[in-house]
Amino acid sequence: EIVSVLKRHAGNVPIVLVIEPDSLPNLVTNKADPRCGNRATMEAYKRGITYAIESIAAAVPQVPMYLDAGHGGWLGWRNNMD
């Protein structure tokens, strides 16, 4: 379990977590894809990522987490709004 590993090593070695690169914006841009945009997949992802972040933050609050939400142009440029 990742939390036990983090607890064992936090404070001994530098740790920074990068959480889910590109997945958050994919929740928006891949809605039309039945493999990604179906209700069960989206709900599982939202619950799973929430659980992971909350569990890690509670167990090792000193470990910084970067939650990747894509780059500024991913969802905001006109050609990405289709």
PDB file of N, CA, C and O in Angstrom:
ATOM      1  N   GLU A   1       0.842  -1.175   0.000  1.00  0.00           N
ATOM      2  CA  GLU A   1       0.000   0.000   0.000  1.00  0.00           C
ATOM      3  C   GLU A   1       0.893   1.245   0.000  1.00  0.00           C
ATOM      4  O   GLU A   1       1.820   1.352   0.789  1.00  0.00           O
ATOM      5  N   ILE A   2       0.607   2.162  -0.874  1.00  0.00           N
ATOM      6  CA  ILE A   2       1.447   3.346  -1.055  1.00  0.00           C
ATOM      7  C   ILE A   2       1.522   4.195   0.203  1.00  0.00           C
ATOM      8  O   ILE A   2       2.561   4.758   0.520  1.00  0.00           O
ATOM      9  N   VAL A   3       0.449   4.281   0.955  1.00  0.00           N
ATOM     10  CA  VAL A   3       0.451   5.112   2.155  1.00  0.00           C
ATOM     11  C   VAL A   3       1.475   4.597   3.164  1.00  0.00           C
ATOM     12  O   VAL A   3       2.201   5.384   3.766  1.00  0.00           O
ATOM     13  N   SER A   4       1.588   3.295   3.333  1.00  0.00           N
ATOM     14  CA  SER A   4       2.562   2.753   4.287  1.00  0.00           C
ATOM     15  C   SER A   4       3.995   3.032   3.834  1.00  0.00           C
ATOM     16  O   SER A   4       4.866   3.319   4.650  1.00  0.00           O
ATOM     17  N   VAL A   5       4.237   2.972   2.541  1.00  0.00           N
ATOM     18  CA  VAL A   5       5.569   3.296   2.010  1.00  0.00           C
ATOM     19  C   VAL A   5       5.874   4.773   2.242  1.00  0.00           C
ATOM     20  O   VAL A   5       6.975   5.122   2.681  1.00  0.00           O
ATOM     21  N   LEU A   6       4.915   5.627   1.971  1.00  0.00           N
ATOM     22  CA  LEU A   6       5.116   7.065   2.184  1.00  0.00           C
ATOM     23  C   LEU A   6       5.377   7.369   3.656  1.00  0.00           C
ATOM     24  O   LEU A   6       6.269   8.155   3.987  1.00  0.00           O
ATOM     25  N   LYS A   7       4.613   6.758   4.545  1.00  0.00           N
ATOM     26  CA  LYS A   7       4.798   6.988   5.979  1.00  0.00           C
ATOM     27  C   LYS A   7       6.195   6.558   6.430  1.00  0.00           C
ATOM     28  O   LYS A   7       6.829   7.217   7.236  1.00  0.00           O
ATOM     29  N   ARG A   8       6.669   5.443   5.885  1.00  0.00           N
ATOM     30  CA  ARG A   8       7.979   4.906   6.262  1.00  0.00           C
ATOM     31  C   ARG A   8       9.119   5.821   5.804  1.00  0.00           C
ATOM     32  O   ARG A   8      10.119   5.969   6.484  1.00  0.00           O
ATOM     33  N   HIS A   9       8.957   6.470   4.653  1.00  0.00           N
ATOM     34  CA  HIS A   9      10.065   7.228   4.079  1.00  0.00           C
ATOM     35  C   HIS A   9       9.928   8.742   4.166  1.00  0.00           C
ATOM     36  O   HIS A   9      10.912   9.458   3.962  1.00  0.00           O
ATOM     37  N   ALA A  10       8.732   9.241   4.452  1.00  0.00           N
ATOM     38  CA  ALA A  10       8.536  10.693   4.562  1.00  0.00           C
ATOM     39  C   ALA A  10       9.438  11.234   5.668  1.00  0.00           C
ATOM     40  O   ALA A  10       9.508  10.691   6.761  1.00  0.00           O
ATOM     41  N   GLY A  11      10.149  12.279   5.360  1.00  0.00           N
ATOM     42  CA  GLY A  11      11.081  12.862   6.320  1.00  0.00           C
ATOM     43  C   GLY A  11      12.498  12.337   6.162  1.00  0.00           C
ATOM     44  O   GLY A  11      13.446  12.964   6.611  1.00  0.00           O
ATOM     45  N   ASN A  12      12.642  11.166   5.536  1.00  0.00           N
ATOM     46  CA  ASN A  12      13.972  10.593   5.308  1.00  0.00           C
ATOM     47  C   ASN A  12      14.508  10.919   3.924  1.00  0.00           C
ATOM     48  O   ASN A  12      15.711  11.068   3.747  1.00  0.00           O
ATOM     49  N   VAL A  13      13.609  10.959   2.965  1.00  0.00           N
ATOM     50  CA  VAL A  13      13.976  11.289   1.586  1.00  0.00           C
ATOM     51  C   VAL A  13      12.947  12.277   1.048  1.00  0.00           C
ATOM     52  O   VAL A  13      11.793  12.269   1.467  1.00  0.00           O
ATOM     53  N   PRO A  14      13.355  13.142   0.106  1.00  0.00           N
ATOM     54  CA  PRO A  14      12.369  14.064  -0.474  1.00  0.00           C
ATOM     55  C   PRO A  14      11.316  13.299  -1.276  1.00  0.00           C
ATOM     56  O   PRO A  14      11.638  12.414  -2.059  1.00  0.00           O
ATOM     57  N   ILE A  15      10.062  13.625  -1.044  1.00  0.00           N
ATOM     58  CA  ILE A  15       8.953  12.988  -1.759  1.00  0.00           C
ATOM     59  C   ILE A  15       8.019  14.077  -2.268  1.00  0.00           C
ATOM     60  O   ILE A  15       7.627  14.964  -1.516  1.00  0.00           O
ATOM     61  N   VAL A  16       7.683  13.999  -3.528  1.00  0.00           N
ATOM     62  CA  VAL A  16       6.652  14.842  -4.127  1.00  0.00           C
ATOM     63  C   VAL A  16       5.811  13.925  -4.999  1.00  0.00           C
ATOM     64  O   VAL A  16       6.343  13.153  -5.785  1.00  0.00           O
ATOM     65  N   LEU A  17       4.506  13.995  -4.852  1.00  0.00           N
ATOM     66  CA  LEU A  17       3.628  13.143  -5.642  1.00  0.00           C
ATOM     67  C   LEU A  17       2.985  13.932  -6.777  1.00  0.00           C
ATOM     68  O   LEU A  17       2.506  15.037  -6.575  1.00  0.00           O
ATOM     69  N   VAL A  18       2.977  13.346  -7.956  1.00  0.00           N
ATOM     70  CA  VAL A  18       2.263  13.908  -9.099  1.00  0.00           C
ATOM     71  C   VAL A  18       1.059  12.998  -9.302  1.00  0.00           C
ATOM     72  O   VAL A  18       1.201  11.814  -9.579  1.00  0.00           O
ATOM     73  N   ILE A  19      -0.125  13.573  -9.121  1.00  0.00           N
ATOM     74  CA  ILE A  19      -1.347  12.780  -9.131  1.00  0.00           C
ATOM     75  C   ILE A  19      -2.063  12.916 -10.474  1.00  0.00           C
ATOM     76  O   ILE A  19      -2.425  14.007 -10.888  1.00  0.00           O
ATOM     77  N   GLU A  20      -2.266  11.808 -11.152  1.00  0.00           N
ATOM     78  CA  GLU A  20      -3.087  11.698 -12.349  1.00  0.00           C
ATOM     79  C   GLU A  20      -2.806  12.698 -13.461  1.00  0.00           C
ATOM     80  O   GLU A  20      -3.675  13.487 -13.825  1.00  0.00           O
ATOM     81  N   PRO A  21      -1.609  12.678 -14.045  1.00  0.00           N
ATOM     82  CA  PRO A  21      -1.355  13.579 -15.171  1.00  0.00           C
ATOM     83  C   PRO A  21      -2.376  13.375 -16.296  1.00  0.00           C
ATOM     84  O   PRO A  21      -2.617  12.257 -16.702  1.00  0.00           O
ATOM     85  N   ASP A  22      -2.969  14.436 -16.712  1.00  0.00           N
ATOM     86  CA  ASP A  22      -3.906  14.498 -17.844  1.00  0.00           C
ATOM     87  C   ASP A  22      -5.285  13.894 -17.588  1.00  0.00           C
ATOM     88  O   ASP A  22      -6.183  14.068 -18.397  1.00  0.00           O
ATOM     89  N   SER A  23      -5.502  13.207 -16.518  1.00  0.00           N
ATOM     90  CA  SER A  23      -6.782  12.520 -16.350  1.00  0.00           C
ATOM     91  C   SER A  23      -7.943  13.442 -16.036  1.00  0.00           C
ATOM     92  O   SER A  23      -9.060  13.203 -16.494  1.00  0.00           O
ATOM     93  N   LEU A  24      -7.718  14.482 -15.255  1.00  0.00           N
ATOM     94  CA  LEU A  24      -8.834  15.373 -14.940  1.00  0.00           C
ATOM     95  C   LEU A  24      -9.406  16.050 -16.181  1.00  0.00           C
ATOM     96  O   LEU A  24     -10.615  16.038 -16.381  1.00  0.00           O
ATOM     97  N   PRO A  25      -8.580  16.631 -17.050  1.00  0.00           N
ATOM     98  CA  PRO A  25      -9.181  17.217 -18.251  1.00  0.00           C
ATOM     99  C   PRO A  25      -9.780  16.161 -19.181  1.00  0.00           C
ATOM    100  O   PRO A  25     -10.727  16.449 -19.910  1.00  0.00           O
ATOM    101  N   ASN A  26      -9.262  14.954 -19.137  1.00  0.00           N
ATOM    102  CA  ASN A  26      -9.844  13.894 -19.963  1.00  0.00           C
ATOM    103  C   ASN A  26     -11.271  13.569 -19.545  1.00  0.00           C
ATOM    104  O   ASN A  26     -12.059  13.091 -20.359  1.00  0.00           O
ATOM    105  N   LEU A  27     -11.624  13.829 -18.294  1.00  0.00           N
ATOM    106  CA  LEU A  27     -13.010  13.638 -17.872  1.00  0.00           C
ATOM    107  C   LEU A  27     -13.947  14.526 -18.680  1.00  0.00           C
ATOM    108  O   LEU A  27     -15.097  14.185 -18.913  1.00  0.00           O
ATOM    109  N   VAL A  28     -13.449  15.670 -19.109  1.00  0.00           N
ATOM    110  CA  VAL A  28     -14.253  16.604 -19.896  1.00  0.00           C
ATOM    111  C   VAL A  28     -14.142  16.293 -21.381  1.00  0.00           C
ATOM    112  O   VAL A  28     -15.152  16.177 -22.075  1.00  0.00           O
ATOM    113  N   THR A  29     -12.920  16.134 -21.873  1.00  0.00           N
ATOM    114  CA  THR A  29     -12.732  15.999 -23.317  1.00  0.00           C
ATOM    115  C   THR A  29     -13.101  14.626 -23.862  1.00  0.00           C
ATOM    116  O   THR A  29     -13.308  14.487 -25.064  1.00  0.00           O
ATOM    117  N   ASN A  30     -13.177  13.614 -23.018  1.00  0.00           N
ATOM    118  CA  ASN A  30     -13.479  12.256 -23.501  1.00  0.00           C
ATOM    119  C   ASN A  30     -14.886  11.791 -23.172  1.00  0.00           C
ATOM    120  O   ASN A  30     -15.173  10.596 -23.192  1.00  0.00           O
ATOM    121  N   LYS A  31     -15.789  12.714 -22.889  1.00  0.00           N
ATOM    122  CA  LYS A  31     -17.162  12.332 -22.540  1.00  0.00           C
ATOM    123  C   LYS A  31     -17.855  11.541 -23.647  1.00  0.00           C
ATOM    124  O   LYS A  31     -18.690  10.694 -23.376  1.00  0.00           O
ATOM    125  N   ALA A  32     -17.513  11.806 -24.897  1.00  0.00           N
ATOM    126  CA  ALA A  32     -18.161  11.123 -26.015  1.00  0.00           C
ATOM    127  C   ALA A  32     -17.642   9.702 -26.220  1.00  0.00           C
ATOM    128  O   ALA A  32     -18.271   8.898 -26.897  1.00  0.00           O
ATOM    129  N   ASP A  33     -16.508   9.372 -25.612  1.00  0.00           N
ATOM    130  CA  ASP A  33     -15.933   8.030 -25.750  1.00  0.00           C
ATOM    131  C   ASP A  33     -16.616   7.106 -24.744  1.00  0.00           C
ATOM    132  O   ASP A  33     -16.522   7.331 -23.541  1.00  0.00           O
ATOM    133  N   PRO A  34     -17.304   6.069 -25.199  1.00  0.00           N
ATOM    134  CA  PRO A  34     -18.037   5.209 -24.265  1.00  0.00           C
ATOM    135  C   PRO A  34     -17.145   4.496 -23.243  1.00  0.00           C
ATOM    136  O   PRO A  34     -17.605   4.110 -22.181  1.00  0.00           O
ATOM    137  N   ARG A  35     -15.862   4.335 -23.559  1.00  0.00           N
ATOM    138  CA  ARG A  35     -14.950   3.702 -22.609  1.00  0.00           C
ATOM    139  C   ARG A  35     -14.566   4.650 -21.478  1.00  0.00           C
ATOM    140  O   ARG A  35     -14.211   4.213 -20.392  1.00  0.00           O
ATOM    141  N   CYS A  36     -14.620   5.951 -21.740  1.00  0.00           N
ATOM    142  CA  CYS A  36     -14.206   6.949 -20.760  1.00  0.00           C
ATOM    143  C   CYS A  36     -15.368   7.759 -20.204  1.00  0.00           C
ATOM    144  O   CYS A  36     -15.335   8.184 -19.055  1.00  0.00           O
ATOM    145  N   GLY A  37     -16.342   8.023 -21.038  1.00  0.00           N
ATOM    146  CA  GLY A  37     -17.395   8.947 -20.673  1.00  0.00           C
ATOM    147  C   GLY A  37     -18.625   8.320 -20.049  1.00  0.00           C
ATOM    148  O   GLY A  37     -19.574   9.025 -19.720  1.00  0.00           O
ATOM    149  N   ASN A  38     -18.611   7.009 -19.881  1.00  0.00           N
ATOM    150  CA  ASN A  38     -19.798   6.398 -19.272  1.00  0.00           C
ATOM    151  C   ASN A  38     -19.861   6.732 -17.791  1.00  0.00           C
ATOM    152  O   ASN A  38     -18.871   7.030 -17.144  1.00  0.00           O
ATOM    153  N   ARG A  39     -21.059   6.713 -17.265  1.00  0.00           N
ATOM    154  CA  ARG A  39     -21.304   7.141 -15.883  1.00  0.00           C
ATOM    155  C   ARG A  39     -20.489   6.328 -14.865  1.00  0.00           C
ATOM    156  O   ARG A  39     -19.916   6.889 -13.929  1.00  0.00           O
ATOM    157  N   ALA A  40     -20.421   5.022 -15.028  1.00  0.00           N
ATOM    158  CA  ALA A  40     -19.702   4.167 -14.075  1.00  0.00           C
ATOM    159  C   ALA A  40     -18.213   4.501 -14.041  1.00  0.00           C
ATOM    160  O   ALA A  40     -17.620   4.597 -12.968  1.00  0.00           O
ATOM    161  N   THR A  41     -17.605   4.686 -15.202  1.00  0.00           N
ATOM    162  CA  THR A  41     -16.178   5.010 -15.257  1.00  0.00           C
ATOM    163  C   THR A  41     -15.897   6.364 -14.630  1.00  0.00           C
ATOM    164  O   THR A  41     -14.964   6.515 -13.844  1.00  0.00           O
ATOM    165  N   MET A  42     -16.711   7.352 -14.968  1.00  0.00           N
ATOM    166  CA  MET A  42     -16.496   8.687 -14.424  1.00  0.00           C
ATOM    167  C   MET A  42     -16.685   8.709 -12.903  1.00  0.00           C
ATOM    168  O   MET A  42     -15.904   9.324 -12.189  1.00  0.00           O
ATOM    169  N   GLU A  43     -17.696   8.013 -12.418  1.00  0.00           N
ATOM    170  CA  GLU A  43     -17.946   7.968 -10.976  1.00  0.00           C
ATOM    171  C   GLU A  43     -16.815   7.228 -10.249  1.00  0.00           C
ATOM    172  O   GLU A  43     -16.361   7.657  -9.183  1.00  0.00           O
ATOM    173  N   ALA A  44     -16.359   6.124 -10.815  1.00  0.00           N
ATOM    174  CA  ALA A  44     -15.257   5.377 -10.208  1.00  0.00           C
ATOM    175  C   ALA A  44     -13.995   6.228 -10.141  1.00  0.00           C
ATOM    176  O   ALA A  44     -13.280   6.231  -9.136  1.00  0.00           O
ATOM    177  N   TYR A  45     -13.731   6.960 -11.212  1.00  0.00           N
ATOM    178  CA  TYR A  45     -12.549   7.820 -11.220  1.00  0.00           C
ATOM    179  C   TYR A  45     -12.666   8.908 -10.150  1.00  0.00           C
ATOM    180  O   TYR A  45     -11.746   9.128  -9.369  1.00  0.00           O
ATOM    181  N   LYS A  46     -13.793   9.576 -10.112  1.00  0.00           N
ATOM    182  CA  LYS A  46     -13.965  10.672  -9.153  1.00  0.00           C
ATOM    183  C   LYS A  46     -13.844  10.174  -7.718  1.00  0.00           C
ATOM    184  O   LYS A  46     -13.174  10.799  -6.893  1.00  0.00           O
ATOM    185  N   ARG A  47     -14.470   9.062  -7.422  1.00  0.00           N
ATOM    186  CA  ARG A  47     -14.379   8.505  -6.062  1.00  0.00           C
ATOM    187  C   ARG A  47     -12.972   8.023  -5.752  1.00  0.00           C
ATOM    188  O   ARG A  47     -12.468   8.215  -4.650  1.00  0.00           O
ATOM    189  N   GLY A  48     -12.349   7.373  -6.724  1.00  0.00           N
ATOM    190  CA  GLY A  48     -11.007   6.830  -6.518  1.00  0.00           C
ATOM    191  C   GLY A  48      -9.967   7.914  -6.288  1.00  0.00           C
ATOM    192  O   GLY A  48      -9.140   7.810  -5.377  1.00  0.00           O
ATOM    193  N   ILE A  49      -9.991   8.957  -7.105  1.00  0.00           N
ATOM    194  CA  ILE A  49      -9.002  10.025  -6.954  1.00  0.00           C
ATOM    195  C   ILE A  49      -9.235  10.791  -5.654  1.00  0.00           C
ATOM    196  O   ILE A  49      -8.291  11.171  -4.963  1.00  0.00           O
ATOM    197  N   THR A  50     -10.491  10.979  -5.291  1.00  0.00           N
ATOM    198  CA  THR A  50     -10.803  11.642  -4.022  1.00  0.00           C
ATOM    199  C   THR A  50     -10.273  10.817  -2.860  1.00  0.00           C
ATOM    200  O   THR A  50      -9.643  11.346  -1.934  1.00  0.00           O
ATOM    201  N   TYR A  51     -10.515   9.524  -2.901  1.00  0.00           N
ATOM    202  CA  TYR A  51     -10.032   8.628  -1.835  1.00  0.00           C
ATOM    203  C   TYR A  51      -8.508   8.672  -1.739  1.00  0.00           C
ATOM    204  O   TYR A  51      -7.951   8.771  -0.649  1.00  0.00           O
ATOM    205  N   ALA A  52      -7.831   8.602  -2.869  1.00  0.00           N
ATOM    206  CA  ALA A  52      -6.363   8.610  -2.870  1.00  0.00           C
ATOM    207  C   ALA A  52      -5.816   9.900  -2.269  1.00  0.00           C
ATOM    208  O   ALA A  52      -4.940   9.871  -1.399  1.00  0.00           O
ATOM    209  N   ILE A  53      -6.327  11.029  -2.711  1.00  0.00           N
ATOM    210  CA  ILE A  53      -5.831  12.318  -2.219  1.00  0.00           C
ATOM    211  C   ILE A  53      -6.097  12.467  -0.725  1.00  0.00           C
ATOM    212  O   ILE A  53      -5.205  12.851   0.037  1.00  0.00           O
ATOM    213  N   GLU A  54      -7.306  12.154  -0.306  1.00  0.00           N
ATOM    214  CA  GLU A  54      -7.641  12.307   1.110  1.00  0.00           C
ATOM    215  C   GLU A  54      -6.846  11.346   1.986  1.00  0.00           C
ATOM    216  O   GLU A  54      -6.384  11.715   3.071  1.00  0.00           O
ATOM    217  N   SER A  55      -6.658  10.117   1.537  1.00  0.00           N
ATOM    218  CA  SER A  55      -5.896   9.130   2.316  1.00  0.00           C
ATOM    219  C   SER A  55      -4.433   9.529   2.465  1.00  0.00           C
ATOM    220  O   SER A  55      -3.866   9.441   3.558  1.00  0.00           O
ATOM    221  N   ILE A  56      -3.833   9.972   1.386  1.00  0.00           N
ATOM    222  CA  ILE A  56      -2.432  10.384   1.428  1.00  0.00           C
ATOM    223  C   ILE A  56      -2.276  11.625   2.291  1.00  0.00           C
ATOM    224  O   ILE A  56      -1.379  11.699   3.137  1.00  0.00           O
ATOM    225  N   ALA A  57      -3.149  12.607   2.103  1.00  0.00           N
ATOM    226  CA  ALA A  57      -3.061  13.852   2.876  1.00  0.00           C
ATOM    227  C   ALA A  57      -3.220  13.595   4.374  1.00  0.00           C
ATOM    228  O   ALA A  57      -2.544  14.225   5.193  1.00  0.00           O
ATOM    229  N   ALA A  58      -4.095  12.677   4.745  1.00  0.00           N
ATOM    230  CA  ALA A  58      -4.304  12.370   6.158  1.00  0.00           C
ATOM    231  C   ALA A  58      -3.108  11.623   6.753  1.00  0.00           C
ATOM    232  O   ALA A  58      -2.721  11.871   7.890  1.00  0.00           O
ATOM    233  N   ALA A  59      -2.524  10.731   5.974  1.00  0.00           N
ATOM    234  CA  ALA A  59      -1.434   9.893   6.485  1.00  0.00           C
ATOM    235  C   ALA A  59      -0.087  10.603   6.514  1.00  0.00           C
ATOM    236  O   ALA A  59       0.695  10.420   7.446  1.00  0.00           O
ATOM    237  N   VAL A  60       0.184  11.389   5.491  1.00  0.00           N
ATOM    238  CA  VAL A  60       1.483  12.074   5.390  1.00  0.00           C
ATOM    239  C   VAL A  60       1.266  13.505   4.914  1.00  0.00           C
ATOM    240  O   VAL A  60       1.563  13.843   3.771  1.00  0.00           O
ATOM    241  N   PRO A  61       0.755  14.370   5.793  1.00  0.00           N
ATOM    242  CA  PRO A  61       0.432  15.734   5.377  1.00  0.00           C
ATOM    243  C   PRO A  61       1.641  16.553   4.936  1.00  0.00           C
ATOM    244  O   PRO A  61       1.492  17.550   4.240  1.00  0.00           O
ATOM    245  N   GLN A  62       2.833  16.111   5.292  1.00  0.00           N
ATOM    246  CA  GLN A  62       4.039  16.836   4.910  1.00  0.00           C
ATOM    247  C   GLN A  62       4.488  16.544   3.480  1.00  0.00           C
ATOM    248  O   GLN A  62       5.363  17.214   2.947  1.00  0.00           O
ATOM    249  N   VAL A  63       3.881  15.564   2.836  1.00  0.00           N
ATOM    250  CA  VAL A  63       4.245  15.217   1.460  1.00  0.00           C
ATOM    251  C   VAL A  63       3.409  16.062   0.496  1.00  0.00           C
ATOM    252  O   VAL A  63       2.188  15.951   0.460  1.00  0.00           O
ATOM    253  N   PRO A  64       4.074  16.923  -0.292  1.00  0.00           N
ATOM    254  CA  PRO A  64       3.318  17.742  -1.240  1.00  0.00           C
ATOM    255  C   PRO A  64       2.783  16.903  -2.405  1.00  0.00           C
ATOM    256  O   PRO A  64       3.418  15.958  -2.847  1.00  0.00           O
ATOM    257  N   MET A  65       1.593  17.285  -2.858  1.00  0.00           N
ATOM    258  CA  MET A  65       0.975  16.628  -4.011  1.00  0.00           C
ATOM    259  C   MET A  65       0.687  17.669  -5.075  1.00  0.00           C
ATOM    260  O   MET A  65       0.176  18.739  -4.770  1.00  0.00           O
ATOM    261  N   TYR A  66       1.027  17.333  -6.297  1.00  0.00           N
ATOM    262  CA  TYR A  66       0.682  18.164  -7.438  1.00  0.00           C
ATOM    263  C   TYR A  66      -0.443  17.447  -8.162  1.00  0.00           C
ATOM    264  O   TYR A  66      -0.281  16.339  -8.664  1.00  0.00           O
ATOM    265  N   LEU A  67      -1.610  18.058  -8.201  1.00  0.00           N
ATOM    266  CA  LEU A  67      -2.755  17.481  -8.885  1.00  0.00           C
ATOM    267  C   LEU A  67      -2.831  18.107 -10.267  1.00  0.00           C
ATOM    268  O   LEU A  67      -3.161  19.278 -10.414  1.00  0.00           O
ATOM    269  N   ASP A  68      -2.486  17.318 -11.271  1.00  0.00           N
ATOM    270  CA  ASP A  68      -2.414  17.832 -12.631  1.00  0.00           C
ATOM    271  C   ASP A  68      -3.804  17.984 -13.225  1.00  0.00           C
ATOM    272  O   ASP A  68      -4.613  17.063 -13.195  1.00  0.00           O
ATOM    273  N   ALA A  69      -4.082  19.156 -13.731  1.00  0.00           N
ATOM    274  CA  ALA A  69      -5.387  19.409 -14.358  1.00  0.00           C
ATOM    275  C   ALA A  69      -5.218  19.825 -15.813  1.00  0.00           C
ATOM    276  O   ALA A  69      -6.094  20.457 -16.386  1.00  0.00           O
ATOM    277  N   GLY A  70      -4.118  19.481 -16.433  1.00  0.00           N
ATOM    278  CA  GLY A  70      -3.875  19.839 -17.823  1.00  0.00           C
ATOM    279  C   GLY A  70      -3.325  21.247 -17.945  1.00  0.00           C
ATOM    280  O   GLY A  70      -3.223  21.973 -16.976  1.00  0.00           O
ATOM    281  N   HIS A  71      -2.964  21.625 -19.132  1.00  0.00           N
ATOM    282  CA  HIS A  71      -2.435  22.969 -19.357  1.00  0.00           C
ATOM    283  C   HIS A  71      -3.564  23.948 -19.666  1.00  0.00           C
ATOM    284  O   HIS A  71      -4.689  23.547 -19.982  1.00  0.00           O
ATOM    285  N   GLY A  72      -3.283  25.220 -19.553  1.00  0.00           N
ATOM    286  CA  GLY A  72      -4.291  26.260 -19.698  1.00  0.00           C
ATOM    287  C   GLY A  72      -5.030  26.256 -21.018  1.00  0.00           C
ATOM    288  O   GLY A  72      -6.180  26.667 -21.089  1.00  0.00           O
ATOM    289  N   GLY A  73      -4.407  25.793 -22.074  1.00  0.00           N
ATOM    290  CA  GLY A  73      -5.054  25.796 -23.374  1.00  0.00           C
ATOM    291  C   GLY A  73      -5.882  24.558 -23.654  1.00  0.00           C
ATOM    292  O   GLY A  73      -6.635  24.518 -24.615  1.00  0.00           O
ATOM    293  N   TRP A  74      -5.757  23.543 -22.832  1.00  0.00           N
ATOM    294  CA  TRP A  74      -6.429  22.271 -23.092  1.00  0.00           C
ATOM    295  C   TRP A  74      -7.929  22.451 -23.224  1.00  0.00           C
ATOM    296  O   TRP A  74      -8.557  21.968 -24.148  1.00  0.00           O
ATOM    297  N   LEU A  75      -8.512  23.150 -22.282  1.00  0.00           N
ATOM    298  CA  LEU A  75      -9.966  23.295 -22.270  1.00  0.00           C
ATOM    299  C   LEU A  75     -10.428  24.686 -22.673  1.00  0.00           C
ATOM    300  O   LEU A  75     -11.614  24.907 -22.844  1.00  0.00           O
ATOM    301  N   GLY A  76      -9.491  25.632 -22.837  1.00  0.00           N
ATOM    302  CA  GLY A  76      -9.907  26.999 -23.061  1.00  0.00           C
ATOM    303  C   GLY A  76      -9.769  27.531 -24.471  1.00  0.00           C
ATOM    304  O   GLY A  76     -10.332  28.566 -24.789  1.00  0.00           O
ATOM    305  N   TRP A  77      -9.033  26.862 -25.327  1.00  0.00           N
ATOM    306  CA  TRP A  77      -8.868  27.361 -26.684  1.00  0.00           C
ATOM    307  C   TRP A  77     -10.067  26.987 -27.532  1.00  0.00           C
ATOM    308  O   TRP A  77     -10.658  25.926 -27.386  1.00  0.00           O
ATOM    309  N   ARG A  78     -10.413  27.886 -28.462  1.00  0.00           N
ATOM    310  CA  ARG A  78     -11.595  27.658 -29.304  1.00  0.00           C
ATOM    311  C   ARG A  78     -11.582  26.299 -30.004  1.00  0.00           C
ATOM    312  O   ARG A  78     -12.600  25.626 -30.056  1.00  0.00           O
ATOM    313  N   ASN A  79     -10.437  25.908 -30.547  1.00  0.00           N
ATOM    314  CA  ASN A  79     -10.404  24.647 -31.309  1.00  0.00           C
ATOM    315  C   ASN A  79     -10.552  23.416 -30.401  1.00  0.00           C
ATOM    316  O   ASN A  79     -10.716  22.320 -30.880  1.00  0.00           O
ATOM    317  N   ASN A  80     -10.513  23.601 -29.097  1.00  0.00           N
ATOM    318  CA  ASN A  80     -10.719  22.479 -28.169  1.00  0.00           C
ATOM    319  C   ASN A  80     -12.132  22.443 -27.619  1.00  0.00           C
ATOM    320  O   ASN A  80     -12.449  21.630 -26.776  1.00  0.00           O
ATOM    321  N   MET A  81     -12.985  23.336 -28.070  1.00  0.00           N
ATOM    322  CA  MET A  81     -14.324  23.430 -27.510  1.00  0.00           C
ATOM    323  C   MET A  81     -15.352  22.613 -28.274  1.00  0.00           C
ATOM    324  O   MET A  81     -16.519  22.590 -27.935  1.00  0.00           O
ATOM    325  N   ASP A  82     -14.935  21.927 -29.327  1.00  0.00           N
ATOM    326  CA  ASP A  82     -15.872  21.104 -30.122  1.00  0.00           C
ATOM    327  C   ASP A  82     -16.221  19.820 -29.394  1.00  0.00           C
ATOM    328  O   ASP A  82     -15.493  19.233 -28.719  1.00  0.00           O
TER     329      ASP A  82
END
